[in-house]
mmCIF file of C-alpha atoms in Angstrom:
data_model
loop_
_atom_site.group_PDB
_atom_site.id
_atom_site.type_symbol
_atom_site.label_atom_id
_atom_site.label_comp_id
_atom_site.label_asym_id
_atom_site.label_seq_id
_atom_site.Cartn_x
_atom_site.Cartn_y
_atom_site.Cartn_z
ATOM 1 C CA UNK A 72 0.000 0.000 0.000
ATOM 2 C CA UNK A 73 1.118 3.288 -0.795
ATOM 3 C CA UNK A 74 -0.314 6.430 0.567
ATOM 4 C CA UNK A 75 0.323 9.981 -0.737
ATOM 5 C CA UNK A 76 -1.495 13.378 0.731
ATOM 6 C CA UNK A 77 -2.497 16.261 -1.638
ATOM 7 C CA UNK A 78 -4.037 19.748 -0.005
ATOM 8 C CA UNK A 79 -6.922 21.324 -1.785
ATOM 9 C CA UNK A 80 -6.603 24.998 -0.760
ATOM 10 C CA UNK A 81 -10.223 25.801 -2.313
ATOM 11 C CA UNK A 82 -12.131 23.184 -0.718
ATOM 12 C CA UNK A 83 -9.950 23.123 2.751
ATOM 13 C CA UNK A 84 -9.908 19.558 2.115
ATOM 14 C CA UNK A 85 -6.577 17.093 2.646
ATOM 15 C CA UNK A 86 -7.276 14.251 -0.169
ATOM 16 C CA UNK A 87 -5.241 11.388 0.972
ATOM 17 C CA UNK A 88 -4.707 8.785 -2.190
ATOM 18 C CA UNK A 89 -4.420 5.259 -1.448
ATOM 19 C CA UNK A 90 -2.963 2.691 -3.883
ATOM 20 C CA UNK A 91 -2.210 -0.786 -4.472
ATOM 21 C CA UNK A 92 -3.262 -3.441 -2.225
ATOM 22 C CA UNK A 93 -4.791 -2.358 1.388
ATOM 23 C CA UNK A 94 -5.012 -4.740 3.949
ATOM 24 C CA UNK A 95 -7.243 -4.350 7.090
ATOM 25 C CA UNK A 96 -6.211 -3.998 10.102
ATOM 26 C CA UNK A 97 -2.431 -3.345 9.256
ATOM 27 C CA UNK A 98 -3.034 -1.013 6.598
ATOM 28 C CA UNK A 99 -6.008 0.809 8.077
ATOM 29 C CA UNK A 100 -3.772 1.531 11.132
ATOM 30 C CA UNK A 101 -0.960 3.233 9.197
ATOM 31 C CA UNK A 102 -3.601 5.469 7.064
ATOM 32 C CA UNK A 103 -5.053 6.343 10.844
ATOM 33 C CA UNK A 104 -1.654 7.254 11.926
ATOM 34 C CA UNK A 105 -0.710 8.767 8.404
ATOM 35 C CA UNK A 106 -3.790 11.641 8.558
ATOM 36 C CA UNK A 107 -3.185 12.052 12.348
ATOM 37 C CA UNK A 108 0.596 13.021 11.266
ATOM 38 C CA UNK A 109 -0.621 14.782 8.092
ATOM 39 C CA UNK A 110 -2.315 17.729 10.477
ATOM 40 C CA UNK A 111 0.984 19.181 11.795
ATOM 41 C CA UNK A 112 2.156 19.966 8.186
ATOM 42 C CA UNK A 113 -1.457 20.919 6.759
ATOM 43 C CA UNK A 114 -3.538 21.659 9.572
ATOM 44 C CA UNK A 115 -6.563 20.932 7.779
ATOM 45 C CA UNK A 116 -9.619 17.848 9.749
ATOM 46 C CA UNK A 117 -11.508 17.567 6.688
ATOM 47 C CA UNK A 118 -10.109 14.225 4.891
ATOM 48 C CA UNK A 119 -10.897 12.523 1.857
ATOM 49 C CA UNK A 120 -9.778 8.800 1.466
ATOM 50 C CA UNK A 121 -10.031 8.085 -2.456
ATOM 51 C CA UNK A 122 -9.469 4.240 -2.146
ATOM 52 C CA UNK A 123 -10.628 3.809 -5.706
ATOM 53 C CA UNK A 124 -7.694 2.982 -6.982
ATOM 54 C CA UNK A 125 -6.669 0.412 -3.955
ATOM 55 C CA UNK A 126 -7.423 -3.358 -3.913
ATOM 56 C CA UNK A 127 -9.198 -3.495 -0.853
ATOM 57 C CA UNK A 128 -8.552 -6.543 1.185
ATOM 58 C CA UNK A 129 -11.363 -6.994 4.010
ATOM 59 C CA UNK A 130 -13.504 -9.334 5.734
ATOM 60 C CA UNK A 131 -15.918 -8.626 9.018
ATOM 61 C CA UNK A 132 -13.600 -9.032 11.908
ATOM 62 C CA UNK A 133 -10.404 -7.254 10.108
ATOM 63 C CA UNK A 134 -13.639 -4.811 9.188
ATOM 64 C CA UNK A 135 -14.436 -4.593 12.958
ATOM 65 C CA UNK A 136 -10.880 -4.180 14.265
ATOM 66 C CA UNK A 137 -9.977 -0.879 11.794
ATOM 67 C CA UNK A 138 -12.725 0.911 12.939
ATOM 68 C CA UNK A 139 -12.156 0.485 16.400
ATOM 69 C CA UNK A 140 -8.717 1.883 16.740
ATOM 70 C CA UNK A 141 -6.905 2.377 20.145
ATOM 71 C CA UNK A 142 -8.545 5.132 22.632
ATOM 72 C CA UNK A 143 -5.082 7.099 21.811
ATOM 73 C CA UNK A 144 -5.687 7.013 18.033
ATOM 74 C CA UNK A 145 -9.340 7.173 18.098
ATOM 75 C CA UNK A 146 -9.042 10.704 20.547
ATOM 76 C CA UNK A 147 -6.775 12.355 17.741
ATOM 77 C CA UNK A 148 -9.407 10.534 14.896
ATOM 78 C CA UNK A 149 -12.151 11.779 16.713
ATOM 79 C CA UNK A 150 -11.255 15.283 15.716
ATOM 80 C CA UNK A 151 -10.884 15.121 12.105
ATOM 81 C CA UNK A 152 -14.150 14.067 9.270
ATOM 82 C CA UNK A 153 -13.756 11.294 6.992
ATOM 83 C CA UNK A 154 -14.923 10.491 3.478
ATOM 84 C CA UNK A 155 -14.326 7.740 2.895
ATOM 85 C CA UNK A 156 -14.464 6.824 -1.276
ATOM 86 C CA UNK A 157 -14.284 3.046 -2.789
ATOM 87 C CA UNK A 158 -14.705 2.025 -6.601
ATOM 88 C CA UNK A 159 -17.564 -0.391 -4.809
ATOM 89 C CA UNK A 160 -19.359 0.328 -1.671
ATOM 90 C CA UNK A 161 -19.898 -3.266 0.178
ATOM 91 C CA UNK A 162 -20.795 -5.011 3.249
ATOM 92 C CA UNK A 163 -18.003 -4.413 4.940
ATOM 93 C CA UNK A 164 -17.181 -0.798 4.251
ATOM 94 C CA UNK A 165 -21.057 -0.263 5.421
ATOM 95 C CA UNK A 166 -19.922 -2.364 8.521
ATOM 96 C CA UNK A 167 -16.959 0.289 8.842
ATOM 97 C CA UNK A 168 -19.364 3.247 8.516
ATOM 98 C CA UNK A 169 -21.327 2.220 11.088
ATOM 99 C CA UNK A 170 -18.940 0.733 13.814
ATOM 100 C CA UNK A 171 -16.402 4.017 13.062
ATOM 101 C CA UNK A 172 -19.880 6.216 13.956
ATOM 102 C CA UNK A 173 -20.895 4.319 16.907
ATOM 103 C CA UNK A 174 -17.257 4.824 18.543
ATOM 104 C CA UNK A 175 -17.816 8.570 18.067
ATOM 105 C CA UNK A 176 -15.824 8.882 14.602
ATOM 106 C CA UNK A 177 -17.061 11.246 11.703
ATOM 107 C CA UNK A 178 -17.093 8.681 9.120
ATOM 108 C CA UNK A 179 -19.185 8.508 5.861
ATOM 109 C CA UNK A 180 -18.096 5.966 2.878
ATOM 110 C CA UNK A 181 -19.519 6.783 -0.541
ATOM 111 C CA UNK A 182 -18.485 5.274 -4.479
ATOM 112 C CA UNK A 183 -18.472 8.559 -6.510
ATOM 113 C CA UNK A 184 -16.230 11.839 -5.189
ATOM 114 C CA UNK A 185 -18.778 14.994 -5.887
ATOM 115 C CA UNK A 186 -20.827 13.337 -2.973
ATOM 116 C CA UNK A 187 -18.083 12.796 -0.676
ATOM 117 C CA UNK A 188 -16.668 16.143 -1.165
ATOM 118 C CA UNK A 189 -20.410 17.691 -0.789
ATOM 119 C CA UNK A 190 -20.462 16.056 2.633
ATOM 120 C CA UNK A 191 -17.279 17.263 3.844
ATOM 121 C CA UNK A 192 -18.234 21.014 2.838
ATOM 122 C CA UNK A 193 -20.831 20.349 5.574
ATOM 123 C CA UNK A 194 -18.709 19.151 8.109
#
């Protein structure tokens, strides 16, 4: 997995790109820790996380444990909002939408960007 952060001035928006093959837990971690890092250098808690271009490698408990991160990680998580875009929305990024809210994370996933970036306008 490679990850790579781009600042959109306009929009106030960080777009974090992720590529090749990621890998929950382990590679859902290192994002978590990679955006957390991110603010000292752009100071900005509205992220977008285009994962279209990543092979997403999942399954419900790997699912469960990346969107319940440590309470250290999930304070500093907690004060940032997340889009969250996939090529495919399935069962399991709906399962990390929902767990990610209920432990008091600003999470939405969506497949297409103008949505994603609509909703983080909002935020």
């Amino acid at each position: 997995m490679e990850l790579s952060a781009e600042y959109n001035e306009a929009a106030q928006i960080l777009v974090v790109t992720v590529t090749g093959t990621y890998q929950r837990p382990h590679d859902g971690f290192e994002a978590q820790r990679f955006v957390i890092g991110a603010y000292a250098e752009y100071k900005c808690r509205r992220v977008l996380l285009d994962l279209t271009q990543a092979t997403v490698i999942a399954g419900t408990m790997p699912t469960l444990e990346t969107a319940d991160p440590s309470p250290d990680v999930a304070r500093e998580l907690r004060k940032f909002s997340f889009a969250a875009v996939y090529a495919e929305i399935t069962a399991d990024e709906r399962l990390f939408e929902d767990v990610a809210v209920n432990r008091g994370l600003r999470v939405r996933v969506f497949d297409t960007m103008e949505p994603a970036v609509e909703w983080l306008m909002r935020e």
